[in-house]
Short mmCIF file of C-alpha atoms in Angstrom, two decimals:
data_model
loop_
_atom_site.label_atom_id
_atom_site.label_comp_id
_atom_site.label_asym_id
_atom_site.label_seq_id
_atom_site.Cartn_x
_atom_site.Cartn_y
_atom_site.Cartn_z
CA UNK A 180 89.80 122.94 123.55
CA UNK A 181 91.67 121.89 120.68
CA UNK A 182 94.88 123.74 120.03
CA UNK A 183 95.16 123.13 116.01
CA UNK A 184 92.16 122.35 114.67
CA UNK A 185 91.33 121.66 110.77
CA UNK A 186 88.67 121.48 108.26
CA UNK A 187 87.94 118.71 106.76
CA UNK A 188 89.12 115.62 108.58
CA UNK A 189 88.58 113.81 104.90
CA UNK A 190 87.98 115.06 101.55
CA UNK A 191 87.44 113.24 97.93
CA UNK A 192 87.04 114.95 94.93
CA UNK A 193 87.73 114.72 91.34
CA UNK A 194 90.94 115.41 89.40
CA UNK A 195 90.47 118.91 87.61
CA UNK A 196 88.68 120.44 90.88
CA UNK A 197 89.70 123.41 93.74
CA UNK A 198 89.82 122.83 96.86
CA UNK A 199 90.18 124.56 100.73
CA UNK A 200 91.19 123.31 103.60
CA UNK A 201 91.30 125.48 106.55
CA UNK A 202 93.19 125.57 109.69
CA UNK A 203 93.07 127.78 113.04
CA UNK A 204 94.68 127.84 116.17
CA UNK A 205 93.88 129.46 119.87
CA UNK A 206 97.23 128.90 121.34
CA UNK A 207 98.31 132.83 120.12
CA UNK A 208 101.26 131.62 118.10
CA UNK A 209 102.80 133.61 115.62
CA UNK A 210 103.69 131.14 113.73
CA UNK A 211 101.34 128.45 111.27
CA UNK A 212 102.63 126.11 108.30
CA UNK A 213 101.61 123.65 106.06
CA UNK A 214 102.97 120.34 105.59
CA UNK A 215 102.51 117.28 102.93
CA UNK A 216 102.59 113.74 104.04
CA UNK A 217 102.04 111.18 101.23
CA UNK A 218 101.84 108.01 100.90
CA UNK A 219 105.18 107.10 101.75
CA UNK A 220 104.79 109.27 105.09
CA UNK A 221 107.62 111.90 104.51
CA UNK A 222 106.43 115.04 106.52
CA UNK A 223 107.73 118.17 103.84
CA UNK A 224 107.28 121.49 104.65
CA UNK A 225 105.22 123.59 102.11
CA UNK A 226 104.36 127.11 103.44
CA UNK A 227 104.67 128.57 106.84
CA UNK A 228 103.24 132.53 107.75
CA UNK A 229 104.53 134.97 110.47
CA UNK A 230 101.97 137.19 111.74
CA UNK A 231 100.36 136.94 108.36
CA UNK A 232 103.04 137.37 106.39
CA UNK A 233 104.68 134.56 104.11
CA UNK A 234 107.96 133.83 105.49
CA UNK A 235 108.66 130.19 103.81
CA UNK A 236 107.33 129.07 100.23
CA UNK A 237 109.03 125.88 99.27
CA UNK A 238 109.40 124.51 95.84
CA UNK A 239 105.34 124.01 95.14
CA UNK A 240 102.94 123.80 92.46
CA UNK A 241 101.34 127.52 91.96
CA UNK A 242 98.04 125.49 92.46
CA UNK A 243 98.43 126.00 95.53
CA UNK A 244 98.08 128.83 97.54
CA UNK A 245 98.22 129.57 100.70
CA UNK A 246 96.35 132.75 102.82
CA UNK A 247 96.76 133.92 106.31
CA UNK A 248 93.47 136.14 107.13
CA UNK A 249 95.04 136.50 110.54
CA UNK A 250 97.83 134.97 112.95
CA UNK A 251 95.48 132.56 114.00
CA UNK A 252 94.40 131.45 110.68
CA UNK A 253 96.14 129.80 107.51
CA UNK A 254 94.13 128.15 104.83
CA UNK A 255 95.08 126.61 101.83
CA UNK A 256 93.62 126.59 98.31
CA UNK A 257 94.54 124.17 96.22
CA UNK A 258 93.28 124.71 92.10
CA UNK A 259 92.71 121.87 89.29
CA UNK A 260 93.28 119.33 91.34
CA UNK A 261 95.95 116.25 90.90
CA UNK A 262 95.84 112.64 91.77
CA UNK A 263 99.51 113.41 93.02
CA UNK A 264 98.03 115.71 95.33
CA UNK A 265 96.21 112.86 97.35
CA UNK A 266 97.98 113.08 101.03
CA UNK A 267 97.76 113.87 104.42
CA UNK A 268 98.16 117.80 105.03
CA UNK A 269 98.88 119.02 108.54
CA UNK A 270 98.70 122.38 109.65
CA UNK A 271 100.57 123.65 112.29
CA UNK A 272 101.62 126.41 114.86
CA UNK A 273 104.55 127.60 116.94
CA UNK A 274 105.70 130.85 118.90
CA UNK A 275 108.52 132.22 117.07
CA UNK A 276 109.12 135.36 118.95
CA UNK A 277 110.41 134.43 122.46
CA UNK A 278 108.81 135.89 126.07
CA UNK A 279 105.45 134.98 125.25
CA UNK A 280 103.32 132.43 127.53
CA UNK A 281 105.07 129.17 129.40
CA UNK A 282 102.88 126.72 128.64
CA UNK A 283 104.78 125.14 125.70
CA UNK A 284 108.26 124.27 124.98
CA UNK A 285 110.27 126.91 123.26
CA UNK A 286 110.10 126.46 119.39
CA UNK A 287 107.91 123.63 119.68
CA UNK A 288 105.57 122.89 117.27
CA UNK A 289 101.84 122.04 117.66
CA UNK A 290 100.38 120.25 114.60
CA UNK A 291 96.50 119.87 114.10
CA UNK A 292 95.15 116.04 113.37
CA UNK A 293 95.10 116.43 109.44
CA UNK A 294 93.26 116.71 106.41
CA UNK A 295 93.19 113.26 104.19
CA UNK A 296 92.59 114.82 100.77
CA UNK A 297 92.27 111.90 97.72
CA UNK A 298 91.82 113.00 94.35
CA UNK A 299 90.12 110.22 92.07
CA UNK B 292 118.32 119.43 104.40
CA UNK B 293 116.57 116.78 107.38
CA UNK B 294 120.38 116.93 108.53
CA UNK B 295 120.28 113.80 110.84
CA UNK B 296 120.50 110.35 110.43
CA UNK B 297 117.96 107.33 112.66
CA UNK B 298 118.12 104.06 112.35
CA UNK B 299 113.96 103.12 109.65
CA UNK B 300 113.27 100.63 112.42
CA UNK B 301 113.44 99.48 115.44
CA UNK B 302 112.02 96.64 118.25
CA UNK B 303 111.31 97.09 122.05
CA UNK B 304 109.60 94.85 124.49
CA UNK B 305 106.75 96.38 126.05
CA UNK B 306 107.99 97.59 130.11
CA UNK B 307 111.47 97.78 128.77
CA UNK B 308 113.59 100.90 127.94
CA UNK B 309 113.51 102.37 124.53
CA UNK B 310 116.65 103.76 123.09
CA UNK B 311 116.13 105.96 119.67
CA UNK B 312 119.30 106.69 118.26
CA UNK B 313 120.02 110.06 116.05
CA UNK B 314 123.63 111.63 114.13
CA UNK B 315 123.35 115.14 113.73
CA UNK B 316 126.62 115.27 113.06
CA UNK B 317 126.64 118.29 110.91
CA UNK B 318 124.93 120.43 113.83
CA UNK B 319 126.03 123.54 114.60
CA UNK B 320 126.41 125.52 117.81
CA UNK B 321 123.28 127.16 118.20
CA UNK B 322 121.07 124.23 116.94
CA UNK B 323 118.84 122.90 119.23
CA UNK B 324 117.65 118.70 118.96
CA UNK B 325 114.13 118.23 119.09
CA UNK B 326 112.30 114.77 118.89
CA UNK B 327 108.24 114.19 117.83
CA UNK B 328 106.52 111.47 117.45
CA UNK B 329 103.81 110.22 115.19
CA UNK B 330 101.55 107.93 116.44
CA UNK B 331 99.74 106.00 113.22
CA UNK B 332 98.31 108.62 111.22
CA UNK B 333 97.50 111.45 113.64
CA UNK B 334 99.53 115.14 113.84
CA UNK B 335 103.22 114.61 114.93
CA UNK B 336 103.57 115.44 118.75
CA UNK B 337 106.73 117.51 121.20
CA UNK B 338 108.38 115.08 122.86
CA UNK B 339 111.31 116.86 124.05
CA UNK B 340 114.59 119.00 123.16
CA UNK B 341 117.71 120.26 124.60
CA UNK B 342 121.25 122.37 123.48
CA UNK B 343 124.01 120.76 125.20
CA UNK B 344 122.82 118.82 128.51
CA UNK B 345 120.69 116.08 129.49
CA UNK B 346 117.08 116.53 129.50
CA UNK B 347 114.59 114.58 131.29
CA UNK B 348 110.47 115.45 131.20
CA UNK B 349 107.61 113.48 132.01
CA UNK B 350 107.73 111.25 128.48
CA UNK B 351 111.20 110.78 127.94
CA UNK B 352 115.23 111.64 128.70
CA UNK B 353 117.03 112.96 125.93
CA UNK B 354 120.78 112.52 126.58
CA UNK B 355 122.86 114.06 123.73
CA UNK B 356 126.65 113.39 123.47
CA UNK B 357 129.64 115.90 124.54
CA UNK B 358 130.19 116.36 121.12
CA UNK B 359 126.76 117.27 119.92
CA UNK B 360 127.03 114.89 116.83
CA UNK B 361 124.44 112.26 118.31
CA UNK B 362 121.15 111.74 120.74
CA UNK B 363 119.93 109.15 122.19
CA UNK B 364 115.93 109.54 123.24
CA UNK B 365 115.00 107.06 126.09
CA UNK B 366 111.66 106.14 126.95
CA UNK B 367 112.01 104.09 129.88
CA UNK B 368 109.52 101.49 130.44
CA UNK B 369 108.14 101.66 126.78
CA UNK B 370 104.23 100.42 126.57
CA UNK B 371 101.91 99.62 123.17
CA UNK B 372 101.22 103.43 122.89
CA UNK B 373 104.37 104.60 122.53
CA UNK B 374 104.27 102.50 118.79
CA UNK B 375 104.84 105.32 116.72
CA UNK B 376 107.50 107.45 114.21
CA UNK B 377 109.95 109.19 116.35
CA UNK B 378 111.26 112.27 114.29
CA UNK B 379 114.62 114.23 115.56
CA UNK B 380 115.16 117.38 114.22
CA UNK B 381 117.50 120.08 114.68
CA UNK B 382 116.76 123.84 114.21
CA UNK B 383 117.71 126.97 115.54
CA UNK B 384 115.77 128.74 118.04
CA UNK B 385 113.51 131.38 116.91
CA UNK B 386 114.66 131.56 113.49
CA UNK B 387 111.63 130.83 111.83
CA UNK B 388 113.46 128.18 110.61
CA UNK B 389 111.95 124.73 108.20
CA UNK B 390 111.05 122.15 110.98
CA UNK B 391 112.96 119.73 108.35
CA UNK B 392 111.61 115.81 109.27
CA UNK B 393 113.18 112.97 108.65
CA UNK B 394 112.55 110.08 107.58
CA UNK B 395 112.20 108.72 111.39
CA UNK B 396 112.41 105.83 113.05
CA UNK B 397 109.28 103.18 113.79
CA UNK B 398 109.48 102.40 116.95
CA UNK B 399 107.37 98.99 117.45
CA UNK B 400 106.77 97.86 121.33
CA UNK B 401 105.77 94.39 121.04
CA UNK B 402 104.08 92.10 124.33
#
């Protein structure tokens, strides 16, 4: 069973277009976020959601936007597409709330295998 | 805001111990030190973390200083697969605080 799981793996698409990518966990975190890692492989945060609600927004373009159907569920939308926006975006989880299951670390983070968007 | 320092790069031969330096040494009292790795391009992965003492787990010791200013992680007989990013990080504990990373260290095990 995969803990973080995203879709797609790889996507190409023309400057000017919108684009999803979608993410899910089954580990019952409370917890999900989305981070940016371009070509020079810094890892920056960009959103993260607790229990559906938006709890960090950092300093990003309003063409993207982020939406938490559920606590196990963050997607993110990304409109009119920039070659800039070619990277690696990772989606992740943890349990933010303390006293739920032991089978991870405290605070740690699980991160799904990422989504290699490239703009042309 | 990554708050710690690591060295870009460093060299270890493979079966040999691995020491990854870190400075936090703006870290405050209730920050914990957590280390990930990122092996090529995959999803960065829990190594290990700790407060004050010495940790130890099935991957790797962390031993962090009396001070709290620096870490050392130590894998101890370091193979090919353990080439990777190492990323420390410190954060408060259930804070929904920014996982802030680095800039990390590349850890290359050679033959």
């Amino acid at each position: 069973d995969t803990a973080v799981s995203q879709t797609p793996k790889y996507l190409v698409t023309q400057m000017g277009n919108d684009k999803s990518i979608k993410c899910e966990q089954n580990l019952g975190h409370d917890t999900m976020y989305w981070y940016k890692q371009d070509s020079k492989k810094f890892l920056k945060i960009m959103f993260s959601y607790n229990n559906k609600e938006l709890i960090i927004n950092e300093t990003v373009p309003n063409r993207f936007s982020p939406k938490s159907p559920d606590k196990a569920h963050l997607n993110l939308h990304i409109n009119s597409l920039e070659l800039g926006d070619s990277a690696v975006y990772f989606c992740a989880s943890s349990q933010e709330q303390p006293g739920q299951g032991a089978d991870f670390a405290p605070g740690e983070l699980f991160f799904g295998e990422g989504s290699r968007l490239t703009v042309l | 805001d990554a708050k710690t320092t690591q060295p870009p790069s460093m060299d270890c031969a493979e079966g040999r111990a691995a020491n990854l330096p870190c400075n936090h040494s703006t870290i405050s009292g209730n920050e914990y030190v957590y280390w990930y790795r990122q092996i090529h391009s995959q999803g960065p992965q829990y190594i290990i973390h700790g407060l004050k003492n010495n940790e130890t787990n099935e991957m790797a010791s962390l031993i962090i200083t009396e001070d709290r200013k620096s870490s050392t992680l130590i894998l101890p007989h370091a193979t090919l697969r353990d080439t990777a990013v190492y990323y420390c990080i410190v954060r408060v504990l259930y804070n929904f605080n920014k996982f802030y990373f680095g800039s990390g260290t590349k850890l290359n095990v050679k033959p």
